[in-house]
Structures are given as C-alpha cells and as structure tokens.
Amino acid sequence: AQTVTQSQPEMSVQEAETVTLSCTYDTSESNYYLFWYKQPPSRQMILVIRQEAYKQQNATENRFSVNFQKAAKSFSLKISDSQLGDTAMYFCAFMKHWWDDKIIFGKGTRLHILP
Amino acid sequence: ETGVTQTPRHLVMGMTNKKSLKCEQHLGHNAMYWYKQSAKKPLELMFVYNFKEQTENNSVPSRFSPECPNSSHLFLHLHTLQPEDSALYLCASSLGTSGANTGELFFGEGSRLTVL
C-alpha cells in the first residue's frame, strides 16, 4: 500500500522568505502522480502543483516549485517570496495511475507566514 | 457558485441521532469522494463513487452509509455515531477514471461534525 509522510507538523517563516515543505512517499510503482494541496483557514482545499513521475523536470507554478527526487521518493514544495496569503495547511498527496480514482494524503504541514 | 457545495457546514448530534451530510458538484465530474479530516491525522479516504458506482470503501464502519443517486450528488448518512467520529468531513469530485483525469480533486468547504 502507498503511504505519504510529512515530517513537519508546523512551520513559521517571515513574509518574503523562502520555505520548503518536505514529503516522502512509499510505492512500488514506477509511474505515478504527486500533488501538493493547500487548505487555507476555513476555506476550500485547492491544488497547488502536480508532478508526473515519468517527467524528470520539476513542476513549477509561479512562486511554487517542487524538488522531485524519484530514487529517494522525496517530493518537497518550495514557496518563494512567501506571502501572508500562503498561510495554510499544505498536504502532499499521491495517485497511482491516471485511471485511478483514489488519492492518498499525508498528515499535512501547517504553515504560518509572519508579517 | 462554488463547484462543490456541502451542507450543512456545521452539525452537532447525539450518539443516537440519525443525520445526513449532502454534497453537490456542478463541475460535470464523474467521481465523488468522502474524506475524513481529523487533527494530526492524514486525510482519510472513506468512500469513492465513479459513475454512481462505489469503487472504494476504506473499511469504514457501517454507522456511515454513503449514497450516490447520480454523478452530481453524494450523501453520507450518519447513524449511532461515536464521539471519535467528530471531524471535518470533506467531499470532493474529480474526472475519475475518465481519460481526461489529471488527478485533481475539487473540494467542498467541509461539514464540521461534533458528536456528543
């Protein structure tokens, strides 16, 4: 069974700094999908970024980028020039196949951006 | 109008009550999900429906009973719950097992359940 581990329950950084959130996963699959989701306080969870395991290039979305290390089964999220609106719970998630309808989440990291 | 709507947003019930959570999606998606979010635990996948058929029941106790009458609506019927069932219940939808599935889930705001 696949597992997703986020080892940082909570983090705080100053506004405008760069922060990296860690995620490791366990799978025997060679092709799969990884995600970072953001859940702002009292608001809906939304997708931040998505990575396909067969792609070597790390995904980027504006200030958000990932460091995907397939051999190490590591998938970290880097937030550059952090903003107050980045304050949220961040969840790392895994999906086995594109035709799979089950997505497995980690425990989440609560990120505080301080003014 | 948000893509995925959950009602009620907050629910307090006793252990002998029967209540239901409702989820509706306006995105034309094929798959709908129930997740349970408890403090300091991973999001727990409870149920998955794809084209109205249940494709996942993640060993959920029978006091939780899902219903998916069509691809746009999903219910979670609650009966004789325990205090440890208190949590945020999230509904989500996706393109499911269709060829266009990117794996992105679209979530509702959740139903905060408190069992006394």
Short mmCIF file of C-alpha atoms in Angstrom, two decimals:
data_model
loop_
_atom_site.label_atom_id
_atom_site.label_comp_id
_atom_site.label_asym_id
_atom_site.label_seq_id
_atom_site.Cartn_x
_atom_site.Cartn_y
_atom_site.Cartn_z
CA ALA A 1 0.00 0.00 0.00
CA GLN A 2 1.12 3.51 -0.73
CA THR A 3 1.94 5.86 2.14
CA VAL A 4 2.68 9.58 2.25
CA THR A 5 4.70 11.09 5.10
CA GLN A 6 5.04 14.74 6.01
CA SER A 7 7.51 15.07 8.85
CA GLN A 8 6.96 18.78 9.64
CA PRO A 9 3.69 19.29 11.52
CA GLU A 10 4.10 23.05 11.69
CA MET A 11 6.40 25.76 10.32
CA SER A 12 6.68 29.53 10.53
CA VAL A 13 8.57 31.90 8.26
CA GLN A 14 8.74 35.62 7.74
CA GLU A 15 6.96 37.19 4.81
CA ALA A 16 9.09 37.34 1.64
CA GLU A 17 11.30 34.44 2.78
CA THR A 18 11.58 31.10 1.00
CA VAL A 19 10.27 27.99 2.72
CA THR A 20 10.50 24.31 1.84
CA LEU A 21 7.97 21.71 2.95
CA SER A 22 9.03 18.07 2.96
CA CYS A 23 7.20 15.00 1.77
CA THR A 24 8.28 11.41 1.33
CA TYR A 25 6.24 8.56 -0.02
CA ASP A 26 6.44 4.86 -0.45
CA THR A 27 5.36 2.98 -3.54
CA SER A 28 6.48 0.12 -5.73
CA GLU A 29 5.05 1.79 -8.83
CA SER A 30 7.31 3.36 -11.43
CA ASN A 31 4.78 5.79 -12.87
CA TYR A 32 2.50 7.77 -10.60
CA TYR A 33 1.36 11.29 -9.74
CA LEU A 34 2.20 13.55 -6.83
CA PHE A 35 0.39 16.65 -5.67
CA TRP A 36 0.56 19.48 -3.19
CA TYR A 37 -2.74 20.82 -1.93
CA LYS A 38 -3.32 23.97 0.09
CA GLN A 39 -6.10 24.38 2.68
CA PRO A 40 -6.37 28.00 3.87
CA PRO A 41 -8.08 28.58 7.24
CA SER A 42 -11.81 27.89 6.91
CA ARG A 43 -11.58 27.69 3.13
CA GLN A 44 -11.63 25.01 0.49
CA MET A 45 -8.64 22.86 -0.26
CA ILE A 46 -7.15 23.62 -3.66
CA LEU A 47 -4.47 22.08 -5.83
CA VAL A 48 -1.17 23.96 -5.79
CA ILE A 49 1.02 21.87 -8.03
CA ARG A 50 1.15 18.48 -9.73
CA GLN A 51 4.06 16.26 -10.79
CA GLU A 52 4.04 13.21 -13.04
CA ALA A 53 6.69 10.71 -12.00
CA TYR A 54 7.78 9.93 -15.56
CA LYS A 55 8.73 13.57 -16.08
CA GLN A 56 12.22 14.40 -14.87
CA GLN A 57 11.64 18.14 -14.94
CA ASN A 58 10.41 19.60 -11.69
CA ALA A 59 6.99 21.25 -11.89
CA THR A 60 6.66 24.97 -11.22
CA GLU A 61 3.66 27.26 -10.77
CA ASN A 62 4.66 30.87 -10.28
CA ARG A 63 6.20 31.08 -6.78
CA PHE A 64 5.64 27.38 -6.11
CA SER A 65 8.07 24.73 -7.27
CA VAL A 66 8.87 21.16 -6.35
CA ASN A 67 12.04 19.18 -5.89
CA PHE A 68 11.14 15.70 -7.08
CA GLN A 69 13.74 13.06 -6.22
CA LYS A 70 12.33 9.82 -7.59
CA ALA A 71 15.03 7.49 -6.32
CA ALA A 72 14.76 8.93 -2.84
CA LYS A 73 10.95 9.02 -3.06
CA SER A 74 11.00 12.62 -1.99
CA PHE A 75 8.71 15.42 -3.16
CA SER A 76 9.30 18.76 -1.45
CA LEU A 77 7.46 22.02 -2.09
CA LYS A 78 9.34 25.31 -2.24
CA ILE A 79 7.47 28.56 -1.80
CA SER A 80 9.47 31.59 -2.88
CA ASP A 81 8.80 35.16 -1.77
CA SER A 82 6.20 33.91 0.70
CA GLN A 83 3.08 35.99 1.22
CA LEU A 84 0.58 36.27 4.07
CA GLY A 85 -1.98 34.53 1.88
CA ASP A 86 0.24 31.45 1.80
CA THR A 87 -0.71 30.75 5.42
CA ALA A 88 -2.49 27.39 5.25
CA MET A 89 -2.28 23.66 5.78
CA TYR A 90 -0.34 22.02 2.99
CA PHE A 91 -0.97 18.41 2.08
CA CYS A 92 1.18 16.15 -0.03
CA ALA A 93 -0.79 13.55 -1.98
CA PHE A 94 -0.20 10.52 -4.20
CA MET A 95 -2.14 8.87 -7.01
CA LYS A 96 -1.05 5.59 -8.55
CA HIS A 97 -2.41 5.80 -12.11
CA TRP A 98 -4.26 8.36 -14.21
CA TRP A 99 -7.16 5.92 -14.31
CA ASP A 100 -7.10 5.53 -10.55
CA ASP A 101 -9.75 7.33 -8.56
CA LYS A 102 -8.04 7.03 -5.15
CA ILE A 103 -5.75 9.77 -3.92
CA ILE A 104 -3.80 9.27 -0.69
CA PHE A 105 -2.85 12.23 1.52
CA GLY A 106 -0.25 12.90 4.19
CA LYS A 107 -0.95 14.43 7.61
CA GLY A 108 -0.23 17.94 6.41
CA THR A 109 2.08 20.77 7.41
CA ARG A 110 0.62 23.90 8.97
CA LEU A 111 2.49 26.88 7.54
CA HIS A 112 2.38 30.32 9.15
CA ILE A 113 3.64 33.32 7.22
CA LEU A 114 4.55 36.04 9.69
CA PRO A 115 4.31 39.76 8.86
CA GLU B 1 -21.46 29.48 -7.17
CA THR B 2 -18.74 27.17 -5.91
CA GLY B 3 -18.05 23.98 -7.82
CA VAL B 4 -18.61 21.65 -4.85
CA THR B 5 -21.15 22.56 -2.20
CA GLN B 6 -21.55 20.81 1.14
CA THR B 7 -24.40 21.13 3.61
CA PRO B 8 -24.70 21.56 6.47
CA ARG B 9 -21.47 23.37 7.27
CA HIS B 10 -21.79 22.53 10.95
CA LEU B 11 -23.66 19.69 12.62
CA VAL B 12 -23.96 18.69 16.27
CA MET B 13 -25.60 15.39 17.01
CA GLY B 14 -26.08 12.95 19.82
CA MET B 15 -24.93 9.37 19.58
CA THR B 16 -28.46 8.11 18.97
CA ASN B 17 -29.36 10.60 16.23
CA LYS B 18 -29.64 9.99 12.52
CA LYS B 19 -28.45 12.75 10.24
CA SER B 20 -27.14 13.16 6.71
CA LEU B 21 -24.44 15.19 5.04
CA LYS B 22 -25.02 16.36 1.50
CA CYS B 23 -22.62 17.17 -1.30
CA GLU B 24 -23.39 18.55 -4.73
CA GLN B 25 -20.98 19.24 -7.58
CA HIS B 26 -21.61 21.45 -10.60
CA LEU B 27 -18.44 20.56 -12.49
CA GLY B 28 -19.68 17.69 -14.62
CA HIS B 29 -17.32 15.29 -12.89
CA ASN B 30 -17.71 11.53 -12.79
CA ALA B 31 -16.21 10.70 -9.42
CA MET B 32 -17.15 11.84 -5.94
CA TYR B 33 -15.38 11.24 -2.65
CA TRP B 34 -15.82 11.44 1.09
CA TYR B 35 -12.72 12.18 3.17
CA LYS B 36 -12.49 12.47 6.94
CA GLN B 37 -10.15 15.12 8.32
CA SER B 38 -9.14 14.76 11.96
CA ALA B 39 -6.50 16.74 13.80
CA LYS B 40 -2.96 15.38 13.45
CA LYS B 41 -4.02 12.53 11.18
CA PRO B 42 -3.79 12.14 7.41
CA LEU B 43 -6.89 12.81 5.40
CA GLU B 44 -8.69 9.50 5.46
CA LEU B 45 -10.32 8.37 2.26
CA MET B 46 -13.70 6.90 3.20
CA PHE B 47 -15.67 6.27 0.03
CA VAL B 48 -15.30 6.76 -3.71
CA TYR B 49 -18.04 6.68 -6.30
CA ASN B 50 -17.31 6.58 -10.00
CA PHE B 51 -20.25 6.95 -12.38
CA LYS B 52 -22.54 6.36 -9.36
CA GLU B 53 -20.88 3.03 -8.55
CA GLN B 54 -18.98 2.64 -5.30
CA THR B 55 -15.38 1.81 -6.09
CA GLU B 56 -13.85 2.22 -2.64
CA ASN B 57 -14.95 1.55 0.89
CA ASN B 58 -11.90 2.03 3.03
CA SER B 59 -13.01 -0.20 5.90
CA VAL B 60 -15.42 2.41 7.11
CA PRO B 61 -17.74 1.40 10.00
CA SER B 62 -21.30 0.68 8.97
CA ARG B 63 -22.59 3.62 11.02
CA PHE B 64 -21.50 5.65 7.99
CA SER B 65 -23.64 4.89 4.96
CA PRO B 66 -22.95 6.62 1.62
CA GLU B 67 -25.44 7.19 -1.14
CA CYS B 68 -24.80 8.44 -4.66
CA PRO B 69 -28.09 8.80 -6.58
CA ASN B 70 -26.38 10.44 -9.56
CA SER B 71 -22.98 11.78 -10.56
CA SER B 72 -23.76 15.22 -9.13
CA HIS B 73 -24.95 14.30 -5.65
CA LEU B 74 -23.39 12.41 -2.78
CA PHE B 75 -24.75 11.82 0.69
CA LEU B 76 -23.28 10.46 3.88
CA HIS B 77 -25.90 9.06 6.21
CA LEU B 78 -24.88 9.04 9.86
CA HIS B 79 -26.34 6.72 12.49
CA THR B 80 -25.36 5.99 16.11
CA LEU B 81 -22.03 7.73 15.81
CA GLN B 82 -19.31 7.84 18.45
CA PRO B 83 -17.55 10.93 19.86
CA GLU B 84 -14.38 9.89 18.00
CA ASP B 85 -16.29 10.38 14.76
CA SER B 86 -16.20 14.12 15.38
CA ALA B 87 -14.21 15.59 12.49
CA LEU B 88 -14.38 17.67 9.35
CA TYR B 89 -15.93 15.65 6.53
CA LEU B 90 -14.78 16.74 3.13
CA CYS B 91 -16.49 15.99 -0.14
CA ALA B 92 -14.55 16.15 -3.38
CA SER B 93 -15.07 15.44 -7.04
CA SER B 94 -12.84 14.65 -10.00
CA LEU B 95 -12.94 13.38 -13.53
CA GLY B 96 -12.41 9.95 -12.00
CA THR B 97 -11.42 7.17 -14.32
CA SER B 98 -12.13 9.12 -17.48
CA GLY B 99 -9.28 9.57 -19.90
CA ALA B 100 -9.03 13.25 -19.08
CA ASN B 101 -8.33 12.67 -15.40
CA THR B 102 -5.42 14.74 -14.14
CA GLY B 103 -5.91 13.57 -10.59
CA GLU B 104 -7.04 16.98 -9.41
CA LEU B 105 -9.64 16.88 -6.71
CA PHE B 106 -12.11 19.72 -6.26
CA PHE B 107 -13.15 20.03 -2.64
CA GLY B 108 -16.10 21.45 -0.83
CA GLU B 109 -15.67 23.54 2.30
CA GLY B 110 -16.48 20.61 4.51
CA SER B 111 -19.07 19.71 7.14
CA ARG B 112 -17.82 20.09 10.71
CA LEU B 113 -19.40 17.27 12.72
CA THR B 114 -19.49 17.16 16.50
CA VAL B 115 -20.82 14.04 18.19
CA LEU B 116 -21.82 14.50 21.82
#
